[in-house]
C-alpha cells in the first residue's frame, strides 16, 4: 500500500513538473525581463525600446565595433512584429542567461555591427521567446535597439542544421543577424536557424565610440552550466518533509480546511524544488 502511494505521488509530481517547465518557468523570466529592461533604459536613455523604422536608400551603415557587455548584462531589445516578440537580449548563452531571455553569443559581434551577430533563445520554456521562429519568412522585419542605436534587419532565409554546424554563427562579409533555437519543438535534436540582413534606414544608427573587439565562430551546443544537484536534493527532501507533514495532519483531521492549509506551503516548497530540479537537468531549449 505504501509503495503504491509513493508511486502515485511521484507520478503526480512528474505531471506537475511538466506544466512548470512549460509555463511556470516564465514567471522567473518575466521578472528578469523587467530588471533587464530597466537596466537597459538606464544605460541608453536616448534609444527607444522599439519603434517604427523606415528603410532608406543608402547602403546600410553598421555601428562601429565595441566591447561586449559583461555576461548577464542586457545587450538590447529584440522586436519581431511578425511573431509578437519584444524581449531584452542578455549577454551569454549559458543556462542561467537563457532563463532570463534570448542570449547573445559572446564571440559574435553585437547587433547592428559588421559581421554576424548571433542570438539563441528557448522555444518551449522560459517565456519561449523563439517559439514561433519557424513562422518567419523572407522580408519579415526584425528591430534591435542597443546603446549604439536602432537597427533594422530583414529576414532572408531559414534552415535546419545539426547542433555541430558552427558555420551558421561564423563571420559573414555583410552585417547579419542570426537567430537559433531548438528544432523541432520539445526536442534538442536539431537547430532552427533564421538569417536576416541589416538594411538601411532613414535615421541611421546612433554612433557611440568604443574600443574594437575581435570576433570568432562559436558553437550551437545550447544552454550549458553547472547543474544544481545539491539544491535539487535539498529542496526535494524539504518537499518530501512538508508533504509528509501535510499528509499526517490530514489523517488526524480529515477536513477540507486541513487540505487547503497544508496545500499552500507544499505548493510553495514544491515550486522552489522544481526550479532547482530544472537546474539539475541537462540544458534544453
Short mmCIF file of C-alpha atoms in Angstrom, two decimals:
data_model
loop_
_atom_site.label_atom_id
_atom_site.label_comp_id
_atom_site.label_asym_id
_atom_site.label_seq_id
_atom_site.Cartn_x
_atom_site.Cartn_y
_atom_site.Cartn_z
CA UNK A 1 0.00 0.00 0.00
CA UNK A 2 2.79 2.41 0.94
CA UNK A 3 4.68 1.60 -2.27
CA UNK A 4 1.59 2.26 -4.33
CA UNK A 5 1.06 5.64 -2.68
CA UNK A 6 4.70 6.55 -3.20
CA UNK A 7 4.48 5.70 -6.89
CA UNK A 8 1.24 7.67 -7.18
CA UNK A 9 2.74 10.77 -5.53
CA UNK A 10 5.85 10.51 -7.72
CA UNK A 11 3.66 10.31 -10.81
CA UNK A 12 1.67 13.37 -9.75
CA UNK A 13 4.86 15.36 -9.13
CA UNK A 14 6.20 14.43 -12.56
CA UNK A 15 2.95 15.51 -14.16
CA UNK A 16 3.16 18.82 -12.27
CA UNK A 17 6.79 19.33 -13.31
CA UNK A 18 5.86 19.34 -17.00
CA UNK A 19 3.49 22.36 -16.79
CA UNK A 20 6.06 24.05 -14.55
CA UNK A 21 8.63 23.79 -17.33
CA UNK A 22 6.21 24.98 -19.99
CA UNK A 23 4.56 27.82 -18.06
CA UNK A 24 5.91 28.19 -14.54
CA UNK A 25 9.43 28.98 -15.74
CA UNK A 26 8.03 32.06 -17.46
CA UNK A 27 7.41 33.73 -14.09
CA UNK A 28 11.14 33.96 -13.36
CA UNK A 29 11.86 35.09 -16.91
CA UNK A 30 9.25 37.84 -16.69
CA UNK A 31 10.91 39.20 -13.53
CA UNK A 32 14.32 39.07 -15.20
CA UNK A 33 12.98 40.89 -18.24
CA UNK A 34 11.67 43.72 -16.06
CA UNK A 35 15.08 44.05 -14.41
CA UNK A 36 16.99 43.86 -17.68
CA UNK A 37 14.66 46.38 -19.31
CA UNK A 38 15.20 48.88 -16.52
CA UNK A 39 18.96 48.37 -16.71
CA UNK A 40 18.96 48.83 -20.48
CA UNK A 41 16.92 52.01 -20.22
CA UNK A 42 19.35 53.40 -17.64
CA UNK A 43 22.32 52.65 -19.89
CA UNK A 44 20.81 54.11 -23.07
CA UNK A 45 18.04 56.60 -22.21
CA UNK A 46 18.24 58.22 -25.65
CA UNK A 47 17.40 54.99 -27.50
CA UNK A 48 13.71 54.00 -27.53
CA UNK A 49 12.87 50.39 -26.56
CA UNK A 50 11.40 49.86 -30.01
CA UNK A 51 9.71 51.86 -32.71
CA UNK A 52 8.95 52.13 -36.41
CA UNK A 53 11.85 52.34 -38.80
CA UNK A 54 11.50 53.13 -42.48
CA UNK A 55 14.02 51.68 -44.93
CA UNK A 56 16.30 54.20 -46.59
CA UNK A 57 18.01 54.22 -49.95
CA UNK A 58 21.66 54.39 -48.94
CA UNK A 59 23.68 51.23 -48.22
CA UNK A 60 23.34 50.02 -44.60
CA UNK A 61 25.93 51.51 -42.27
CA UNK A 62 26.87 49.19 -39.41
CA UNK A 63 27.78 50.52 -35.99
CA UNK A 64 31.47 50.56 -35.01
CA UNK A 65 32.89 47.60 -33.08
CA UNK A 66 32.56 47.87 -29.32
CA UNK A 67 33.32 45.92 -26.19
CA UNK A 68 30.62 43.40 -25.35
CA UNK A 69 28.63 43.77 -22.13
CA UNK A 70 29.52 41.51 -19.23
CA UNK A 71 27.85 38.10 -19.22
CA UNK A 72 24.37 38.53 -17.77
CA UNK A 73 24.06 42.21 -18.71
CA UNK A 74 21.46 43.48 -21.20
CA UNK A 75 22.54 43.82 -24.84
CA UNK A 76 19.47 45.40 -26.40
CA UNK A 77 15.80 44.89 -27.13
CA UNK A 78 14.80 42.44 -29.87
CA UNK A 79 11.47 43.13 -31.58
CA UNK A 80 9.91 40.83 -34.21
CA UNK A 81 6.40 42.09 -35.03
CA UNK A 82 5.51 39.06 -37.19
CA UNK A 83 5.59 36.75 -34.15
CA UNK A 84 4.71 39.32 -31.47
CA UNK A 85 8.12 39.24 -29.80
CA UNK A 86 9.60 42.09 -27.77
CA UNK A 87 12.24 41.00 -25.27
CA UNK A 88 15.55 42.20 -23.89
CA UNK A 89 18.57 40.20 -25.07
CA UNK A 90 21.07 39.20 -22.39
CA UNK A 91 24.79 38.66 -22.93
CA UNK A 92 25.69 34.96 -22.90
CA UNK A 93 24.10 31.67 -23.92
CA UNK A 94 24.65 29.69 -20.74
CA UNK A 95 21.80 28.06 -18.86
CA UNK A 96 21.39 30.96 -16.44
CA UNK A 97 21.39 33.61 -19.19
CA UNK A 98 18.81 31.85 -21.39
CA UNK A 99 16.50 31.61 -18.40
CA UNK A 100 16.36 35.42 -18.45
CA UNK A 101 15.68 35.88 -22.15
CA UNK A 102 17.26 35.47 -25.58
CA UNK A 103 21.06 35.26 -25.27
CA UNK A 104 23.75 36.85 -27.42
CA UNK A 105 26.64 34.59 -28.39
CA UNK A 106 29.61 36.42 -26.77
CA UNK A 107 32.08 35.52 -29.54
CA UNK A 108 29.99 37.26 -32.21
CA UNK A 109 29.57 41.00 -32.95
CA UNK A 110 26.82 42.91 -31.22
CA UNK A 111 23.59 43.53 -33.18
CA UNK A 112 23.99 46.42 -35.60
CA UNK A 113 27.72 45.90 -36.05
CA UNK A 114 29.57 44.47 -39.05
CA UNK A 115 29.68 40.70 -39.23
CA UNK A 116 27.36 38.02 -37.91
CA UNK A 117 25.55 38.87 -34.65
CA UNK A 118 24.06 35.65 -33.26
CA UNK A 119 21.29 35.22 -30.68
CA UNK A 120 19.90 32.00 -29.16
CA UNK A 121 16.60 31.54 -27.36
CA UNK A 122 14.32 28.98 -25.77
CA UNK A 123 11.48 27.62 -27.87
CA UNK A 124 9.24 25.93 -25.31
CA UNK A 125 10.23 27.18 -21.84
CA UNK A 126 11.12 30.43 -20.07
CA UNK A 127 8.53 32.53 -21.96
CA UNK A 128 9.58 30.60 -25.12
CA UNK A 129 10.80 33.72 -26.99
CA UNK A 130 11.61 31.78 -30.18
CA UNK A 131 8.57 29.52 -30.12
CA UNK A 132 7.28 30.77 -33.48
CA UNK A 133 10.61 31.38 -35.19
CA UNK A 134 9.56 28.90 -37.89
CA UNK A 135 6.79 31.30 -38.97
CA UNK A 136 9.23 33.96 -40.17
CA UNK A 137 9.52 34.34 -43.94
CA UNK A 138 11.85 36.37 -46.15
CA UNK A 139 11.03 40.06 -45.87
CA UNK A 140 9.82 39.98 -42.25
CA UNK A 141 11.38 42.77 -40.23
CA UNK A 142 13.43 42.48 -37.07
CA UNK A 143 14.37 45.51 -34.99
CA UNK A 144 17.15 45.58 -32.41
CA UNK A 145 17.65 48.58 -30.11
CA UNK A 146 21.07 48.76 -28.42
CA UNK A 147 23.02 51.58 -26.74
CA UNK A 148 24.57 52.17 -30.18
CA UNK A 149 21.27 52.81 -31.92
CA UNK A 150 18.18 51.32 -33.50
CA UNK A 151 18.84 48.75 -36.24
CA UNK A 152 16.53 47.21 -38.80
CA UNK A 153 17.01 43.74 -40.27
CA UNK A 154 15.10 41.89 -42.96
CA UNK A 155 14.75 38.11 -42.86
CA UNK A 156 16.50 36.46 -45.79
CA UNK A 157 16.15 32.72 -45.13
CA UNK A 158 15.77 29.96 -42.56
CA UNK A 159 17.26 26.49 -42.32
CA UNK A 160 17.53 23.47 -40.03
CA UNK A 161 21.02 22.29 -39.10
CA UNK A 162 22.76 19.92 -36.72
CA UNK A 163 23.90 21.37 -33.35
CA UNK A 164 27.50 20.83 -34.51
CA UNK A 165 27.11 23.15 -37.51
CA UNK A 166 29.03 26.17 -36.19
CA UNK A 167 29.26 27.75 -39.64
CA UNK A 168 25.84 29.40 -39.23
CA UNK A 169 27.22 31.63 -36.47
CA UNK A 170 30.58 32.20 -38.10
CA UNK A 171 31.80 35.50 -39.59
CA UNK A 172 29.94 36.95 -42.58
CA UNK A 173 31.08 39.58 -45.11
CA UNK A 174 27.91 41.65 -44.61
CA UNK A 175 26.06 42.75 -41.43
CA UNK A 176 23.90 39.78 -40.49
CA UNK A 177 21.65 38.74 -37.63
CA UNK A 178 21.36 35.01 -36.86
CA UNK A 179 18.69 33.60 -34.55
CA UNK A 180 18.98 30.00 -33.33
CA UNK A 181 16.68 27.71 -31.37
CA UNK A 182 15.94 24.02 -30.99
CA UNK A 183 14.06 22.06 -33.62
CA UNK A 184 11.56 20.51 -33.60
CA UNK A 185 9.68 21.85 -30.60
CA UNK A 186 10.24 19.86 -27.39
CA UNK A 187 13.45 18.41 -28.82
CA UNK A 188 17.11 19.45 -28.98
CA UNK A 189 17.93 17.12 -31.85
CA UNK A 190 18.43 19.93 -34.39
CA UNK A 191 18.70 23.71 -34.58
CA UNK A 192 16.37 26.06 -36.43
CA UNK A 193 18.34 29.00 -37.81
CA UNK A 194 16.91 32.26 -39.15
CA UNK A 195 19.13 34.67 -41.05
CA UNK A 196 18.44 38.39 -41.50
CA UNK A 197 20.36 41.17 -43.26
CA UNK A 198 20.89 44.70 -41.96
CA UNK A 199 19.01 47.19 -44.11
CA UNK A 200 19.49 50.97 -44.34
CA UNK A 201 17.10 53.29 -42.54
CA UNK A 202 16.33 56.98 -42.94
CA UNK A 203 17.57 57.78 -39.44
CA UNK A 204 20.71 55.62 -39.47
CA UNK A 205 22.42 54.29 -36.34
CA UNK A 206 23.34 56.39 -33.32
CA UNK A 207 27.13 56.49 -33.06
CA UNK A 208 28.77 55.58 -29.76
CA UNK A 209 32.59 55.44 -29.89
CA UNK A 210 34.02 52.37 -28.17
CA UNK A 211 37.11 50.15 -28.37
CA UNK A 212 37.12 47.47 -31.04
CA UNK A 213 36.98 43.76 -30.29
CA UNK A 214 37.72 40.65 -32.30
CA UNK A 215 35.10 38.09 -33.22
CA UNK A 216 35.23 34.36 -33.86
CA UNK A 217 32.86 31.48 -34.58
CA UNK A 218 31.17 29.84 -31.61
CA UNK A 219 29.01 26.71 -31.28
CA UNK A 220 25.38 25.65 -31.12
CA UNK A 221 25.61 23.41 -28.07
CA UNK A 222 22.71 25.21 -26.42
CA UNK A 223 22.31 26.08 -22.74
CA UNK A 224 25.14 24.93 -20.54
CA UNK A 225 26.32 25.46 -16.99
CA UNK A 226 26.96 23.69 -13.70
CA UNK A 227 23.98 21.52 -12.66
CA UNK A 228 22.39 22.44 -9.33
CA UNK A 229 22.32 18.87 -7.99
CA UNK A 230 22.73 19.89 -4.34
CA UNK A 231 19.85 22.34 -4.47
CA UNK A 232 17.62 19.76 -6.14
CA UNK A 233 18.36 17.19 -3.42
CA UNK A 234 17.95 19.61 -0.51
CA UNK A 235 14.69 21.05 -1.75
CA UNK A 236 13.49 17.60 -2.75
CA UNK A 237 13.93 16.45 0.83
CA UNK A 238 12.18 19.61 2.05
CA UNK A 239 9.27 18.95 -0.31
CA UNK A 240 9.02 15.38 0.96
CA UNK A 241 9.07 16.54 4.59
CA UNK A 242 6.36 19.15 4.03
CA UNK A 243 4.30 16.64 2.07
CA UNK A 244 4.52 14.03 4.82
CA UNK A 245 3.60 16.61 7.47
CA UNK A 246 0.63 17.65 5.36
CA UNK A 247 -0.48 14.03 4.97
CA UNK A 248 -0.09 13.32 8.70
CA UNK A 249 -2.14 16.40 9.60
CA UNK A 250 -4.86 15.38 7.16
CA UNK A 251 -5.02 11.88 8.61
CA UNK A 252 -5.51 13.30 12.10
CA UNK A 253 -8.18 15.76 10.97
CA UNK A 254 -9.88 14.83 7.73
CA UNK A 255 -11.39 18.18 6.88
CA UNK A 256 -11.20 20.41 3.79
CA UNK A 257 -9.57 23.20 5.82
CA UNK A 258 -6.64 20.91 6.66
CA UNK A 259 -6.29 20.10 2.98
CA UNK A 260 -6.28 23.75 1.91
CA UNK A 261 -3.97 24.98 4.69
CA UNK A 262 -1.49 22.19 4.01
CA UNK A 263 -1.57 22.69 0.26
CA UNK A 264 -0.23 26.26 0.39
CA UNK A 265 3.19 25.56 1.99
CA UNK A 266 3.52 22.34 -0.01
CA UNK A 267 2.87 24.15 -3.30
CA UNK A 268 5.39 26.88 -2.40
CA UNK A 269 8.15 24.42 -1.47
CA UNK A 270 7.35 22.27 -4.48
CA UNK A 271 7.65 25.29 -6.80
CA UNK A 272 11.10 26.10 -5.40
CA UNK A 273 12.12 22.47 -5.74
CA UNK A 274 11.03 22.39 -9.37
CA UNK A 275 13.27 25.40 -10.03
CA UNK A 276 16.30 23.63 -8.59
CA UNK A 277 15.35 20.37 -10.29
CA UNK A 278 15.26 22.16 -13.63
CA UNK A 279 18.78 23.44 -12.98
CA UNK A 280 19.95 19.90 -12.20
CA UNK A 281 18.73 18.55 -15.54
CA UNK A 282 20.62 18.90 -18.84
CA UNK A 283 20.11 22.25 -20.58
CA UNK A 284 17.27 22.45 -23.07
CA UNK A 285 15.58 24.90 -25.40
#
